[in-house]
């Protein structure tokens, strides 16, 4: 069964909706963004997330010290890193790591020490999909997430095309820039119910 990450949550209501609807991962954005939360805000929201739902911190070009502080303060289970990454950033972290890759037309997949890869549109958080035909995942050793412009209408096709470990959504479950509880429920329902993992 494909797992679901609901990202960019900043309210108790959105967190509780995502958890009750069956999200496997809850994402907090610590990078500059309209969805950005502070470590204190995320630590407060994390109190509403049960232990079997994993907490993900999203960063852009962070230092190792930034990651360690957030992992400790929020109790993160995973860190998701966008942007430029030092080769040793993922070594011996106290939690699981995801390296985000922006699919830019060359379909280049980096050699990464991260535990997971995440494939996103050229502009993360834009609600735009990337050209799925440009990405060849057949040689990947790491499990991967598919992100970038997913919504309840196209997520089934994305799963059928890539057979990913997980799908990741943020703007696709928003209305007027705010998380929409009904869209969160419908997105998760669409992923979890009756989708075979065959291409």
PDB file of C-alpha atoms in Angstrom:
ATOM      1  CA  UNK A   1       0.000   0.000   0.000  1.00  0.00           C
ATOM      2  CA  UNK A   2       1.390   3.390  -1.007  1.00  0.00           C
ATOM      3  CA  UNK A   3       2.033   5.631   1.990  1.00  0.00           C
ATOM      4  CA  UNK A   4       0.847   9.236   2.228  1.00  0.00           C
ATOM      5  CA  UNK A   5       2.627  12.356   3.448  1.00  0.00           C
ATOM      6  CA  UNK A   6       0.548  15.482   4.050  1.00  0.00           C
ATOM      7  CA  UNK A   7       2.996  18.395   4.129  1.00  0.00           C
ATOM      8  CA  UNK A   8       2.982  22.012   5.188  1.00  0.00           C
ATOM      9  CA  UNK A   9       0.636  21.644   8.150  1.00  0.00           C
ATOM     10  CA  UNK A  10       0.435  24.558  10.565  1.00  0.00           C
ATOM     11  CA  UNK A  11      -2.820  24.139  12.530  1.00  0.00           C
ATOM     12  CA  UNK A  12      -4.098  21.649  15.082  1.00  0.00           C
ATOM     13  CA  UNK A  13      -7.224  21.089  12.952  1.00  0.00           C
ATOM     14  CA  UNK A  14      -5.236  20.156   9.849  1.00  0.00           C
ATOM     15  CA  UNK A  15      -2.955  17.833  11.821  1.00  0.00           C
ATOM     16  CA  UNK A  16      -5.882  16.062  13.477  1.00  0.00           C
ATOM     17  CA  UNK A  17      -7.685  15.701  10.143  1.00  0.00           C
ATOM     18  CA  UNK A  18      -4.631  14.215   8.424  1.00  0.00           C
ATOM     19  CA  UNK A  19      -4.032  11.800  11.311  1.00  0.00           C
ATOM     20  CA  UNK A  20      -7.649  10.652  11.543  1.00  0.00           C
ATOM     21  CA  UNK A  21      -7.892  10.211   7.759  1.00  0.00           C
ATOM     22  CA  UNK A  22      -4.911   7.844   7.765  1.00  0.00           C
ATOM     23  CA  UNK A  23      -1.853   9.890   6.799  1.00  0.00           C
ATOM     24  CA  UNK A  24       1.420   8.021   7.404  1.00  0.00           C
ATOM     25  CA  UNK A  25       3.609  11.145   7.532  1.00  0.00           C
ATOM     26  CA  UNK A  26       2.980  14.722   8.688  1.00  0.00           C
ATOM     27  CA  UNK A  27       5.316  17.358   7.257  1.00  0.00           C
ATOM     28  CA  UNK A  28       6.361  20.598   8.955  1.00  0.00           C
ATOM     29  CA  UNK A  29       8.065  23.212   6.764  1.00  0.00           C
ATOM     30  CA  UNK A  30      10.948  25.009   8.489  1.00  0.00           C
ATOM     31  CA  UNK A  31      12.267  26.644   5.308  1.00  0.00           C
ATOM     32  CA  UNK A  32      11.071  30.132   4.261  1.00  0.00           C
ATOM     33  CA  UNK A  33       7.573  29.564   2.852  1.00  0.00           C
ATOM     34  CA  UNK A  34       3.990  30.663   3.366  1.00  0.00           C
ATOM     35  CA  UNK A  35       3.640  27.303   5.167  1.00  0.00           C
ATOM     36  CA  UNK A  36       6.648  27.849   7.443  1.00  0.00           C
ATOM     37  CA  UNK A  37       6.330  27.071  11.145  1.00  0.00           C
ATOM     38  CA  UNK A  38       8.757  27.666  13.998  1.00  0.00           C
ATOM     39  CA  UNK A  39      10.285  24.848  16.012  1.00  0.00           C
ATOM     40  CA  UNK A  40       8.065  25.848  18.947  1.00  0.00           C
ATOM     41  CA  UNK A  41       4.916  25.730  16.804  1.00  0.00           C
ATOM     42  CA  UNK A  42       5.881  22.343  15.369  1.00  0.00           C
ATOM     43  CA  UNK A  43       6.676  20.953  18.826  1.00  0.00           C
ATOM     44  CA  UNK A  44       3.194  22.014  19.978  1.00  0.00           C
ATOM     45  CA  UNK A  45       1.500  20.483  16.900  1.00  0.00           C
ATOM     46  CA  UNK A  46       3.538  17.294  17.324  1.00  0.00           C
ATOM     47  CA  UNK A  47       1.629  16.613  20.557  1.00  0.00           C
ATOM     48  CA  UNK A  48      -1.417  15.742  18.421  1.00  0.00           C
ATOM     49  CA  UNK A  49       0.460  13.173  16.309  1.00  0.00           C
ATOM     50  CA  UNK A  50       0.409   9.547  17.549  1.00  0.00           C
ATOM     51  CA  UNK A  51       3.623   7.556  17.600  1.00  0.00           C
ATOM     52  CA  UNK A  52       2.677   5.471  14.552  1.00  0.00           C
ATOM     53  CA  UNK A  53       2.400   8.590  12.363  1.00  0.00           C
ATOM     54  CA  UNK A  54       5.838   9.914  11.474  1.00  0.00           C
ATOM     55  CA  UNK A  55       6.849  13.565  11.851  1.00  0.00           C
ATOM     56  CA  UNK A  56       8.900  15.033   8.986  1.00  0.00           C
ATOM     57  CA  UNK A  57      10.816  18.317   9.063  1.00  0.00           C
ATOM     58  CA  UNK A  58      11.328  20.037   5.690  1.00  0.00           C
ATOM     59  CA  UNK A  59      14.478  22.137   5.219  1.00  0.00           C
ATOM     60  CA  UNK A  60      16.325  23.951   2.420  1.00  0.00           C
ATOM     61  CA  UNK A  61      20.143  23.740   2.495  1.00  0.00           C
ATOM     62  CA  UNK A  62      20.300  23.369   6.297  1.00  0.00           C
ATOM     63  CA  UNK A  63      23.379  23.014   8.438  1.00  0.00           C
ATOM     64  CA  UNK A  64      23.819  19.834  10.422  1.00  0.00           C
ATOM     65  CA  UNK A  65      23.315  21.875  13.611  1.00  0.00           C
ATOM     66  CA  UNK A  66      19.922  23.101  12.358  1.00  0.00           C
ATOM     67  CA  UNK A  67      18.820  19.550  11.659  1.00  0.00           C
ATOM     68  CA  UNK A  68      19.942  18.260  15.044  1.00  0.00           C
ATOM     69  CA  UNK A  69      18.215  21.114  16.891  1.00  0.00           C
ATOM     70  CA  UNK A  70      14.912  20.484  15.096  1.00  0.00           C
ATOM     71  CA  UNK A  71      15.126  16.703  15.535  1.00  0.00           C
ATOM     72  CA  UNK A  72      15.647  17.197  19.271  1.00  0.00           C
ATOM     73  CA  UNK A  73      13.119  19.974  19.862  1.00  0.00           C
ATOM     74  CA  UNK A  74      10.232  18.635  17.736  1.00  0.00           C
ATOM     75  CA  UNK A  75      10.947  14.918  18.048  1.00  0.00           C
ATOM     76  CA  UNK A  76      11.230  14.502  14.281  1.00  0.00           C
ATOM     77  CA  UNK A  77      11.246  10.991  12.853  1.00  0.00           C
ATOM     78  CA  UNK A  78      12.560  12.122   9.455  1.00  0.00           C
ATOM     79  CA  UNK A  79      14.282  15.141   7.908  1.00  0.00           C
ATOM     80  CA  UNK A  80      13.579  16.118   4.288  1.00  0.00           C
ATOM     81  CA  UNK A  81      16.276  18.262   2.712  1.00  0.00           C
ATOM     82  CA  UNK A  82      15.918  20.383  -0.427  1.00  0.00           C
ATOM     83  CA  UNK A  83      18.620  22.463  -2.101  1.00  0.00           C
ATOM     84  CA  UNK A  84      22.375  22.127  -1.901  1.00  0.00           C
ATOM     85  CA  UNK A  85      23.457  19.311   0.380  1.00  0.00           C
ATOM     86  CA  UNK A  86      26.883  18.619   1.859  1.00  0.00           C
ATOM     87  CA  UNK A  87      28.025  15.082   1.088  1.00  0.00           C
ATOM     88  CA  UNK A  88      28.260  14.166   4.760  1.00  0.00           C
ATOM     89  CA  UNK A  89      25.023  15.834   5.912  1.00  0.00           C
ATOM     90  CA  UNK A  90      23.130  12.541   6.111  1.00  0.00           C
ATOM     91  CA  UNK A  91      25.890  10.577   7.863  1.00  0.00           C
ATOM     92  CA  UNK A  92      24.972   9.286  11.330  1.00  0.00           C
ATOM     93  CA  UNK A  93      21.859  11.403  11.749  1.00  0.00           C
ATOM     94  CA  UNK A  94      19.693  10.265  14.688  1.00  0.00           C
ATOM     95  CA  UNK A  95      16.674   9.903  12.392  1.00  0.00           C
ATOM     96  CA  UNK A  96      15.706   8.830   8.883  1.00  0.00           C
ATOM     97  CA  UNK A  97      16.562  11.165   5.985  1.00  0.00           C
ATOM     98  CA  UNK A  98      14.953  12.149   2.678  1.00  0.00           C
ATOM     99  CA  UNK A  99      16.811  14.005  -0.075  1.00  0.00           C
ATOM    100  CA  UNK A 100      14.528  16.007  -2.360  1.00  0.00           C
ATOM    101  CA  UNK A 101      15.387  16.064  -6.057  1.00  0.00           C
ATOM    102  CA  UNK A 102      13.870  18.643  -8.382  1.00  0.00           C
ATOM    103  CA  UNK A 103      13.150  16.982 -11.718  1.00  0.00           C
ATOM    104  CA  UNK A 104      14.470  19.520 -14.194  1.00  0.00           C
ATOM    105  CA  UNK A 105      14.241  17.913 -17.605  1.00  0.00           C
ATOM    106  CA  UNK A 106      17.437  15.876 -17.461  1.00  0.00           C
ATOM    107  CA  UNK A 107      15.966  13.161 -15.253  1.00  0.00           C
ATOM    108  CA  UNK A 108      19.188  13.138 -13.238  1.00  0.00           C
ATOM    109  CA  UNK A 109      19.064  11.050 -10.075  1.00  0.00           C
ATOM    110  CA  UNK A 110      21.869  11.828  -7.603  1.00  0.00           C
ATOM    111  CA  UNK A 111      23.927   9.359  -5.659  1.00  0.00           C
ATOM    112  CA  UNK A 112      22.694  10.100  -2.180  1.00  0.00           C
ATOM    113  CA  UNK A 113      23.392   8.800   1.299  1.00  0.00           C
ATOM    114  CA  UNK A 114      19.820   9.648   2.311  1.00  0.00           C
ATOM    115  CA  UNK A 115      17.505   6.805   3.253  1.00  0.00           C
ATOM    116  CA  UNK A 116      14.808   7.975   0.822  1.00  0.00           C
ATOM    117  CA  UNK A 117      14.613  10.173  -2.253  1.00  0.00           C
ATOM    118  CA  UNK A 118      11.732  12.535  -3.036  1.00  0.00           C
ATOM    119  CA  UNK A 119      11.088  13.697  -6.585  1.00  0.00           C
ATOM    120  CA  UNK A 120       9.514  17.120  -6.846  1.00  0.00           C
ATOM    121  CA  UNK A 121       8.671  19.743  -9.452  1.00  0.00           C
ATOM    122  CA  UNK A 122      11.321  22.345 -10.384  1.00  0.00           C
ATOM    123  CA  UNK A 123       9.618  24.808  -8.013  1.00  0.00           C
ATOM    124  CA  UNK A 124       8.730  22.982  -4.790  1.00  0.00           C
ATOM    125  CA  UNK A 125       5.370  23.905  -3.304  1.00  0.00           C
ATOM    126  CA  UNK A 126       4.159  25.481  -6.542  1.00  0.00           C
ATOM    127  CA  UNK A 127       1.379  22.991  -7.195  1.00  0.00           C
ATOM    128  CA  UNK A 128       2.948  22.178 -10.562  1.00  0.00           C
ATOM    129  CA  UNK A 129       3.652  18.624 -11.702  1.00  0.00           C
ATOM    130  CA  UNK A 130       6.897  17.679 -13.429  1.00  0.00           C
ATOM    131  CA  UNK A 131       7.048  15.713 -16.673  1.00  0.00           C
ATOM    132  CA  UNK A 132       6.745  12.182 -15.352  1.00  0.00           C
ATOM    133  CA  UNK A 133       8.203  10.740 -18.564  1.00  0.00           C
ATOM    134  CA  UNK A 134      11.523  12.470 -17.803  1.00  0.00           C
ATOM    135  CA  UNK A 135      12.154  10.453 -14.657  1.00  0.00           C
ATOM    136  CA  UNK A 136      13.464   6.899 -14.826  1.00  0.00           C
ATOM    137  CA  UNK A 137      13.351   5.252 -11.391  1.00  0.00           C
ATOM    138  CA  UNK A 138      14.132   1.702 -12.507  1.00  0.00           C
ATOM    139  CA  UNK A 139      17.721   1.734 -11.242  1.00  0.00           C
ATOM    140  CA  UNK A 140      17.003   3.237  -7.835  1.00  0.00           C
ATOM    141  CA  UNK A 141      18.116   1.406  -4.721  1.00  0.00           C
ATOM    142  CA  UNK A 142      16.334   3.728  -2.265  1.00  0.00           C
ATOM    143  CA  UNK A 143      12.572   3.807  -1.830  1.00  0.00           C
ATOM    144  CA  UNK A 144      11.163   7.112  -3.059  1.00  0.00           C
ATOM    145  CA  UNK A 145       8.374   9.639  -2.627  1.00  0.00           C
ATOM    146  CA  UNK A 146       6.617  11.358  -5.544  1.00  0.00           C
ATOM    147  CA  UNK A 147       5.614  14.988  -4.990  1.00  0.00           C
ATOM    148  CA  UNK A 148       4.915  17.998  -7.178  1.00  0.00           C
ATOM    149  CA  UNK A 149       1.408  19.056  -8.091  1.00  0.00           C
ATOM    150  CA  UNK A 150      -0.361  15.945  -6.840  1.00  0.00           C
ATOM    151  CA  UNK A 151      -4.060  16.167  -6.009  1.00  0.00           C
ATOM    152  CA  UNK A 152      -7.035  13.846  -5.670  1.00  0.00           C
ATOM    153  CA  UNK A 153      -7.548  13.837  -9.443  1.00  0.00           C
ATOM    154  CA  UNK A 154      -4.046  12.762 -10.539  1.00  0.00           C
ATOM    155  CA  UNK A 155      -2.600  10.829  -7.585  1.00  0.00           C
ATOM    156  CA  UNK A 156      -3.930   7.458  -8.796  1.00  0.00           C
ATOM    157  CA  UNK A 157      -2.183   7.971 -12.152  1.00  0.00           C
ATOM    158  CA  UNK A 158       1.038   8.940 -10.369  1.00  0.00           C
ATOM    159  CA  UNK A 159       0.960   5.753  -8.303  1.00  0.00           C
ATOM    160  CA  UNK A 160       0.257   3.632 -11.360  1.00  0.00           C
ATOM    161  CA  UNK A 161       3.089   5.314 -13.279  1.00  0.00           C
ATOM    162  CA  UNK A 162       5.808   5.191 -10.601  1.00  0.00           C
ATOM    163  CA  UNK A 163       4.735   2.600  -8.005  1.00  0.00           C
ATOM    164  CA  UNK A 164       6.342   4.842  -5.354  1.00  0.00           C
ATOM    165  CA  UNK A 165       6.910   4.049  -1.711  1.00  0.00           C
ATOM    166  CA  UNK A 166       4.886   7.158  -0.855  1.00  0.00           C
ATOM    167  CA  UNK A 167       3.158  10.214  -2.303  1.00  0.00           C
ATOM    168  CA  UNK A 168       3.528  13.714  -0.877  1.00  0.00           C
ATOM    169  CA  UNK A 169       0.990  16.543  -1.134  1.00  0.00           C
ATOM    170  CA  UNK A 170       0.783  20.110   0.112  1.00  0.00           C
ATOM    171  CA  UNK A 171      -0.869  22.652  -2.198  1.00  0.00           C
ATOM    172  CA  UNK A 172      -3.057  19.898  -3.691  1.00  0.00           C
ATOM    173  CA  UNK A 173      -5.048  19.722  -0.442  1.00  0.00           C
ATOM    174  CA  UNK A 174      -5.456  23.474  -0.054  1.00  0.00           C
ATOM    175  CA  UNK A 175      -8.203  25.951  -0.894  1.00  0.00           C
ATOM    176  CA  UNK A 176      -7.151  29.605  -1.182  1.00  0.00           C
ATOM    177  CA  UNK A 177      -3.763  28.791   0.329  1.00  0.00           C
ATOM    178  CA  UNK A 178      -5.156  27.078   3.426  1.00  0.00           C
ATOM    179  CA  UNK A 179      -5.310  23.387   4.215  1.00  0.00           C
ATOM    180  CA  UNK A 180      -8.778  22.042   3.328  1.00  0.00           C
ATOM    181  CA  UNK A 181      -9.926  19.245   5.631  1.00  0.00           C
ATOM    182  CA  UNK A 182     -12.203  17.679   3.022  1.00  0.00           C
ATOM    183  CA  UNK A 183      -9.446  17.684   0.383  1.00  0.00           C
ATOM    184  CA  UNK A 184      -7.063  16.048   2.873  1.00  0.00           C
ATOM    185  CA  UNK A 185      -9.608  13.296   3.539  1.00  0.00           C
ATOM    186  CA  UNK A 186     -10.388  12.736  -0.150  1.00  0.00           C
ATOM    187  CA  UNK A 187      -6.718  12.627  -1.150  1.00  0.00           C
ATOM    188  CA  UNK A 188      -5.883   9.984   1.460  1.00  0.00           C
ATOM    189  CA  UNK A 189      -9.026   8.023   0.596  1.00  0.00           C
ATOM    190  CA  UNK A 190      -8.042   8.038  -3.076  1.00  0.00           C
ATOM    191  CA  UNK A 191      -4.582   6.648  -2.280  1.00  0.00           C
ATOM    192  CA  UNK A 192      -5.605   4.081   0.315  1.00  0.00           C
ATOM    193  CA  UNK A 193      -8.676   2.529  -1.247  1.00  0.00           C
ATOM    194  CA  UNK A 194      -8.420  -0.071  -3.909  1.00  0.00           C
ATOM    195  CA  UNK A 195      -5.326   1.004  -5.798  1.00  0.00           C
ATOM    196  CA  UNK A 196      -3.200  -1.886  -6.958  1.00  0.00           C
ATOM    197  CA  UNK A 197       0.581  -1.480  -6.927  1.00  0.00           C
ATOM    198  CA  UNK A 198       0.915  -2.546 -10.534  1.00  0.00           C
ATOM    199  CA  UNK A 199       1.806  -0.322 -13.440  1.00  0.00           C
TER     200      UNK A 199
END
